[in-house]
XYZ file of C-alpha atoms in Angstrom:
466
model
C 5.936 14.688 -25.584
C 7.039 18.158 -26.734
C 6.872 20.979 -24.213
C 5.953 24.439 -25.425
C 8.386 27.097 -24.205
C 7.204 30.662 -24.867
C 9.731 32.968 -26.436
C 10.949 35.899 -24.374
C 10.312 39.391 -25.770
C 13.341 40.940 -27.542
C 13.288 43.903 -25.163
C 13.780 41.541 -22.227
C 16.753 39.906 -23.943
C 18.243 43.348 -24.646
C 17.827 44.366 -21.023
C 19.637 41.182 -19.940
C 22.571 42.146 -22.146
C 22.691 45.754 -20.987
C 22.042 45.168 -17.293
C 24.997 44.030 -15.153
C 24.394 40.528 -13.758
C 24.171 40.409 -9.970
C 25.279 37.175 -8.348
C 22.463 35.716 -6.289
C 22.624 33.178 -3.516
C 19.908 30.853 -2.321
C 19.249 29.124 0.961
C 18.584 25.370 0.819
C 15.824 24.149 3.126
C 15.504 20.573 4.388
C 12.156 18.847 4.014
C 10.193 18.904 7.301
C 9.621 15.171 6.676
C 13.323 14.381 6.170
C 14.752 11.108 7.450
C 18.542 10.795 7.342
C 20.097 7.664 8.863
C 23.329 5.602 8.615
C 23.630 2.270 6.792
C 27.288 1.548 7.566
C 30.417 3.572 8.256
C 30.533 4.991 4.725
C 26.925 5.004 3.502
C 23.670 6.627 4.584
C 20.115 6.838 3.354
C 17.905 9.878 3.055
C 14.216 10.075 2.238
C 11.518 12.729 2.147
C 8.628 10.949 3.858
C 6.122 13.149 2.022
C 7.413 12.676 -1.543
C 6.977 9.468 -3.596
C 10.026 7.305 -4.293
C 12.512 9.790 -2.851
C 14.867 7.315 -1.134
C 18.538 7.951 -1.961
C 21.863 6.441 -0.924
C 24.555 8.913 0.144
C 28.274 8.476 0.668
C 29.958 10.156 3.626
C 30.883 13.311 1.709
C 27.307 13.733 0.490
C 26.033 13.042 3.993
C 28.296 15.758 5.367
C 26.932 18.243 2.837
C 23.290 17.466 3.622
C 23.970 17.505 7.371
C 25.380 21.023 6.998
C 22.110 22.336 5.552
C 20.584 24.242 8.473
C 17.767 26.121 6.678
C 19.571 29.403 7.308
C 22.914 29.357 5.492
C 23.102 30.199 1.773
C 24.864 27.981 -0.745
C 27.850 30.292 -1.174
C 28.590 30.296 2.547
C 28.019 26.541 2.771
C 30.473 25.947 -0.064
C 33.143 28.002 1.691
C 32.477 26.276 5.003
C 32.678 22.812 3.434
C 35.619 23.644 1.204
C 33.962 22.603 -2.066
C 33.235 24.576 -5.256
C 29.910 26.405 -5.280
C 28.811 24.866 -8.576
C 29.499 21.352 -7.247
C 27.442 22.035 -4.122
C 24.584 23.584 -6.071
C 24.492 20.685 -8.555
C 24.230 18.192 -5.698
C 21.470 20.170 -3.966
C 19.609 20.552 -7.261
C 19.676 16.767 -7.627
C 18.192 16.367 -4.129
C 15.563 18.995 -4.902
C 14.109 16.795 -7.662
C 12.374 14.771 -4.933
C 12.179 17.678 -2.482
C 14.723 16.316 -0.037
C 15.689 19.954 -0.083
C 14.057 22.979 -1.683
C 15.174 26.565 -2.138
C 11.904 27.803 -0.669
C 9.413 26.390 1.840
C 6.768 25.287 -0.665
C 7.120 21.550 -0.012
C 4.599 19.204 -1.621
C 2.146 17.063 0.307
C -0.049 14.240 -1.046
C -3.422 15.795 -1.840
C -6.864 14.352 -2.363
C -7.821 14.698 -6.049
C -11.046 16.466 -6.934
C -12.528 13.271 -8.350
C -11.435 9.621 -8.619
C -10.181 8.148 -11.887
C -10.171 4.586 -10.523
C -12.470 2.613 -8.216
C -11.777 -0.213 -5.776
C -14.551 -2.345 -4.275
C -14.606 -5.160 -1.748
C -17.351 -7.499 -2.996
C -18.947 -9.635 -0.293
C -19.826 -12.480 -2.653
C -21.290 -14.802 -0.025
C -21.902 -15.395 3.657
C -21.011 -19.068 3.205
C -17.632 -20.325 4.374
C -16.153 -23.792 4.669
C -13.916 -22.844 7.615
C -14.740 -22.012 11.224
C -12.056 -19.445 12.054
C -12.186 -18.520 15.713
C -11.791 -14.770 15.155
C -14.023 -14.151 12.103
C -15.506 -10.638 12.201
C -18.447 -11.312 9.838
C -21.627 -11.120 11.886
C -23.759 -12.658 9.102
C -21.479 -15.633 8.435
C -23.417 -18.677 7.124
C -26.780 -16.933 7.549
C -27.454 -16.673 3.796
C -25.931 -17.876 0.557
C -24.184 -16.066 -2.274
C -24.910 -12.967 -4.306
C -27.838 -13.555 -6.666
C -27.679 -13.176 -10.456
C -30.003 -10.186 -10.150
C -27.605 -8.387 -7.797
C -24.537 -9.266 -9.896
C -26.137 -7.952 -13.097
C -27.245 -4.776 -11.337
C -23.707 -4.348 -10.057
C -22.449 -4.509 -13.642
C -25.164 -2.087 -14.808
C -24.293 0.366 -12.063
C -20.601 0.012 -12.820
C -21.200 0.803 -16.505
C -23.273 3.855 -15.544
C -20.521 5.105 -13.222
C -17.680 4.497 -15.682
C -19.532 6.377 -18.421
C -20.546 9.321 -16.257
C -17.264 9.675 -14.355
C -14.760 8.713 -17.087
C -13.313 6.009 -14.827
C -10.301 4.249 -16.348
C -9.615 1.462 -13.868
C -11.745 -0.656 -11.529
C -10.661 -3.373 -9.117
C -12.994 -5.950 -7.565
C -11.749 -7.904 -4.557
C -14.077 -10.882 -4.424
C -14.339 -11.897 -0.785
C -16.814 -13.408 1.648
C -17.280 -15.854 3.321
C -15.228 -17.941 0.948
C -15.524 -16.552 -2.604
C -14.269 -19.706 -4.324
C -17.441 -21.471 -3.162
C -19.098 -19.068 -5.639
C -16.702 -19.635 -8.539
C -19.312 -21.126 -10.900
C -21.651 -18.156 -10.493
C -18.888 -15.589 -11.177
C -17.243 -17.490 -14.031
C -19.581 -16.052 -16.651
C -19.870 -12.539 -15.175
C -16.136 -11.807 -14.957
C -15.332 -12.050 -18.705
C -18.609 -10.293 -19.521
C -17.776 -7.400 -17.198
C -14.199 -7.160 -18.495
C -15.384 -7.015 -22.103
C -18.095 -4.432 -21.436
C -15.760 -2.140 -19.512
C -12.938 -2.547 -22.027
C -15.275 -1.185 -24.705
C -15.662 1.899 -22.510
C -11.906 2.353 -22.143
C -11.838 0.968 -18.593
C -9.754 -1.909 -17.256
C -11.286 -4.307 -14.720
C -8.958 -6.260 -12.424
C -10.200 -9.135 -10.280
C -8.708 -10.655 -7.132
C -10.010 -13.518 -5.013
C -9.574 -12.884 -1.262
C -9.574 -16.499 -0.184
C -8.666 -19.076 2.434
C -7.379 -21.167 -0.532
C -8.827 -24.446 0.660
C -10.718 -24.772 -2.640
C -8.719 -24.918 -5.871
C -9.432 -26.901 -9.037
C -7.771 -27.143 -12.440
C -10.790 -25.278 -13.838
C -10.249 -22.382 -11.409
C -6.543 -22.234 -12.241
C -7.130 -22.243 -16.005
C -9.812 -19.569 -15.762
C -7.645 -17.421 -13.484
C -4.770 -17.533 -15.976
C -7.080 -16.638 -18.865
C -8.619 -13.693 -17.015
C -5.494 -12.436 -15.231
C -7.020 -12.989 -11.793
C -4.825 -12.494 -8.731
C -5.097 -14.041 -5.264
C -4.943 -12.652 -1.752
C -4.503 -15.557 0.657
C -5.057 -15.616 4.402
C -2.338 -17.461 6.298
C -1.950 -17.326 10.072
C 1.427 -19.024 10.341
C 2.996 -22.425 9.817
C 1.056 -25.582 10.544
C 0.594 -25.528 14.326
C -0.134 -21.791 14.444
C -2.413 -21.714 11.409
C -4.353 -24.820 12.412
C -5.033 -23.499 15.901
C -7.447 -20.904 14.471
C -8.276 -21.785 10.851
C -10.023 -25.139 10.906
C -12.676 -26.864 8.857
C -16.018 -27.367 10.549
C -14.952 -30.867 11.604
C -12.041 -29.358 13.540
C -9.285 -30.444 11.138
C -6.667 -27.801 10.379
C -6.352 -26.288 6.906
C -2.615 -25.531 6.599
C -1.568 -28.544 4.541
C -4.120 -27.948 1.811
C -3.433 -24.191 1.790
C 0.304 -24.854 1.450
C -0.305 -27.303 -1.399
C -2.665 -24.930 -3.223
C -0.370 -21.941 -2.721
C 2.463 -23.834 -4.361
C 0.143 -24.808 -7.239
C -0.752 -21.178 -7.899
C 2.903 -20.168 -7.867
C 3.837 -23.036 -10.201
C 1.247 -21.739 -12.701
C 2.650 -18.223 -12.548
C -0.437 -16.644 -11.030
C -0.152 -13.394 -9.078
C -0.339 -14.247 -5.379
C 0.064 -12.372 -2.106
C -0.252 -13.617 1.465
C -1.824 -11.660 4.292
C -1.226 -12.464 7.950
C -3.168 -10.689 10.681
C -0.757 -10.676 13.613
C -2.326 -11.500 16.987
C -0.867 -12.525 20.359
C -1.336 -16.159 19.411
C 0.700 -15.803 16.203
C 3.637 -13.748 17.490
C 6.023 -16.550 18.383
C 5.596 -18.189 14.984
C 6.212 -15.004 13.000
C 9.956 -15.533 12.372
C 9.410 -19.073 11.037
C 6.541 -17.837 8.866
C 8.851 -15.130 7.516
C 11.454 -17.747 6.498
C 8.728 -19.830 4.822
C 7.367 -16.903 2.784
C 10.844 -15.741 1.761
C 11.679 -19.278 0.608
C 8.509 -19.323 -1.508
C 9.419 -15.861 -2.855
C 5.808 -14.755 -2.476
C 4.729 -11.185 -1.638
C 3.342 -10.965 1.895
C 1.816 -8.451 4.243
C 1.838 -8.418 8.040
C -1.137 -6.548 9.515
C -1.605 -5.930 13.233
C -4.943 -7.121 14.563
C -7.517 -4.353 14.972
C -10.061 -4.004 17.733
C -8.245 -6.124 20.313
C -5.208 -5.750 22.556
C -1.816 -7.114 21.617
C 1.300 -7.470 23.771
C 3.417 -4.519 22.607
C 6.712 -5.845 23.983
C 6.344 -9.280 22.378
C 5.091 -7.718 19.154
C 8.208 -5.574 18.838
C 10.441 -8.524 19.751
C 9.099 -10.915 17.108
C 8.738 -8.250 14.446
C 12.384 -7.276 15.025
C 13.423 -10.911 14.640
C 11.411 -11.174 11.428
C 12.956 -8.026 9.957
C 16.422 -9.309 10.817
C 15.600 -12.442 8.790
C 14.515 -10.208 5.904
C 17.754 -8.219 6.211
C 19.772 -11.404 5.850
C 17.666 -12.486 2.864
C 18.328 -9.174 1.087
C 22.012 -10.092 0.961
C 21.107 -13.236 -1.003
C 19.156 -11.226 -3.601
C 15.645 -11.412 -2.114
C 13.611 -8.403 -3.277
C 12.384 -6.875 -0.033
C 10.766 -3.816 -1.632
C 8.646 -5.963 -3.955
C 7.846 -8.708 -1.471
C 6.878 -7.201 1.868
C 4.337 -4.712 3.177
C 3.713 -3.791 6.808
C 0.129 -2.866 7.684
C -1.213 0.042 5.616
C 2.125 1.861 5.482
C 2.859 3.501 2.134
C 6.586 4.128 2.204
C 7.051 4.772 -1.505
C 3.690 5.606 -3.060
C 2.531 7.627 -0.031
C -1.068 8.748 0.225
C -3.661 11.238 1.373
C -5.740 8.552 3.118
C -5.356 4.963 4.252
C -7.599 3.126 1.780
C -10.142 3.787 -0.975
C -13.153 3.960 1.372
C -14.920 7.301 1.355
C -13.271 8.490 -1.860
C -12.912 5.857 -4.568
C -14.256 2.674 -3.048
C -16.262 0.810 -0.479
C -17.792 -2.593 0.217
C -20.762 -4.128 -1.593
C -22.710 -6.713 0.380
C -24.493 -9.797 -1.038
C -27.815 -7.922 -1.262
C -26.320 -4.966 -3.179
C -25.875 -2.688 -0.175
C -22.873 -0.350 -0.444
C -21.099 0.310 2.862
C -18.086 2.411 3.812
C -16.072 -0.687 4.799
C -16.381 -4.468 4.601
C -16.383 -4.719 8.408
C -19.840 -3.090 8.203
C -21.178 -5.820 5.920
C -24.648 -6.859 7.052
C -24.724 -4.298 9.883
C -28.120 -2.620 9.541
C -27.106 0.171 11.937
C -24.554 1.540 9.456
C -25.498 4.142 6.827
C -25.675 2.498 3.414
C -26.988 2.812 -0.130
C -28.379 0.261 -2.548
C -26.962 -0.342 -6.010
C -30.606 -0.590 -7.122
C -30.998 3.155 -6.535
C -31.436 4.400 -10.106
C -30.690 8.049 -9.325
C -27.207 7.626 -7.877
C -24.057 6.221 -9.440
C -21.433 4.452 -7.316
C -19.362 7.593 -6.761
C -22.498 9.461 -5.619
C -23.091 6.746 -3.043
C -19.499 6.904 -1.818
C -19.623 10.696 -1.537
C -22.955 10.723 0.323
C -22.081 7.828 2.616
C -20.166 7.660 5.880
C -16.840 9.447 6.135
C -14.255 8.544 8.759
C -11.100 9.195 6.756
C -10.520 12.811 7.868
C -10.998 12.138 11.591
C -7.338 12.476 12.560
C -5.601 13.847 15.634
C -3.622 17.086 15.615
C -0.513 15.030 16.409
C -0.932 13.240 13.093
C -1.042 16.489 11.130
C 2.351 17.436 12.599
C 3.983 14.018 12.264
C 6.939 13.323 9.977
C 5.286 10.089 8.879
C 1.769 11.435 8.255
C 1.882 10.571 4.536
C 3.293 7.106 5.246
C 0.742 5.825 7.766
C -2.130 8.296 7.099
C -3.299 7.694 10.709
C -4.136 4.045 10.066
C -7.525 2.421 9.490
C -10.241 5.089 9.949
C -12.625 2.599 11.562
C -10.227 1.563 14.326
C -8.463 4.810 15.215
C -8.247 5.720 18.888
C -8.444 9.447 19.571
C -7.813 10.093 15.897
C -4.694 7.952 15.457
C -3.662 4.371 14.823
C -3.300 2.351 18.055
C 0.102 1.210 16.736
C 1.436 4.753 16.304
C 4.474 4.257 18.568
C 5.280 0.942 16.856
C 5.235 2.672 13.466
C 7.710 5.265 14.730
C 10.035 2.383 15.584
C 9.654 0.363 12.389
C 9.195 2.934 9.608
C 12.899 3.924 9.768
C 13.852 0.233 9.891
C 11.796 -0.557 6.794
C 13.314 2.385 4.932
C 16.717 1.110 6.030
C 16.008 -2.325 4.568
C 14.965 -0.741 1.280
C 18.204 1.229 1.337
C 20.284 -1.888 2.053
C 18.601 -3.603 -0.870
C 19.510 -0.671 -3.133
C 23.062 -0.493 -1.787
C 23.557 -4.179 -2.604
C 22.372 -3.587 -6.174
C 24.756 -0.638 -6.563
C 27.611 -2.817 -5.365
C 26.587 -5.776 -7.526
C 26.636 -3.580 -10.626
C 29.871 -1.928 -9.485
C 28.247 1.497 -9.450
C 29.899 2.393 -6.153
């Protein structure tokens, strides 16, 4: 794309020629969200925790330069102090300024909430029916009713079309959940391609993901998923003994073996898959073995800390540390840590202005067409909600006029180095305006950045770039 550069008036050019040039100096300023840590004796990583994809590897000389930046000394003085040419120093600092590791003023960027969404993300509660009896299930209406009716599904599509047209939305994601959404596969099989085609004609892409226990999987489901580009989010509590202690069929038989078999089938067919594990006290001891299993499968996975109940902080840190040490070792064999692992809602590279889409560009739609702030409110009549059958409001109107928890953050969070990484955690489960795992995040955010840096350092060495 060509960039228009306005021409300077001739009088200005003449003045430049006639006026003696005065050498100016500038003062480099470190980002307030700077993280600078060692990797080994000769290499370090630096990242601006408020700027996307700003992680860089430094050698010792570069580290010494950045460490000398004290927000007070100008570049000329720094160059003399460090014994390097001024132009070399300034070129290096200019490179770092591209991602605001340093600036030459104090106008550092922060992730900001856009005026209006250009994409939407909805959790669709397709059914209250489930074929498992998980001991910790949060759904209060589980097995009280069946699936979403054809009337509700068609109204959902109608309302989506209305919203896309009025708001110029370019991307929508549906996470089909429940209950167990694959019990409803037949009823969604016709709607999904219809919805994709209708939205494509409006210039909008629709992505679908099944949020599933993966105990139901047929050749028909696999074929359809490949045709429609459907992805899978799979709940897994651990390896067999850990998983089967909580995720059983109604007859009491554990579900791990069939989940393992079906997970491998999805991977063999090249379908996009990710695994989510909600870490509780019961699952802590098995976390390292689960980590080895998921690395061996080379499947993306997320570890989320249980919300709304206590967890042993000392044991949590112990087993998480063991698991990250396993990941560190796997990086040296070529495992892609940055593409394969996520911890809770932390956004180390993309960063964000809030934790999830709720309250801005998304929410949860219940089986009866009720739109809630979050899926944990599904079926809770005490929560403020709208109906997709309301003809006067589009989906964004409903989100804007609904509940809003996302800005209820503590003052500590507004001053924190990691505020754009953790965004104060899940708005529903904050305690005094912050995530209950705040101190844990302060321990592990630098470690996760370090693992990303080690992964990058290995690549640089493999390609003989250092």
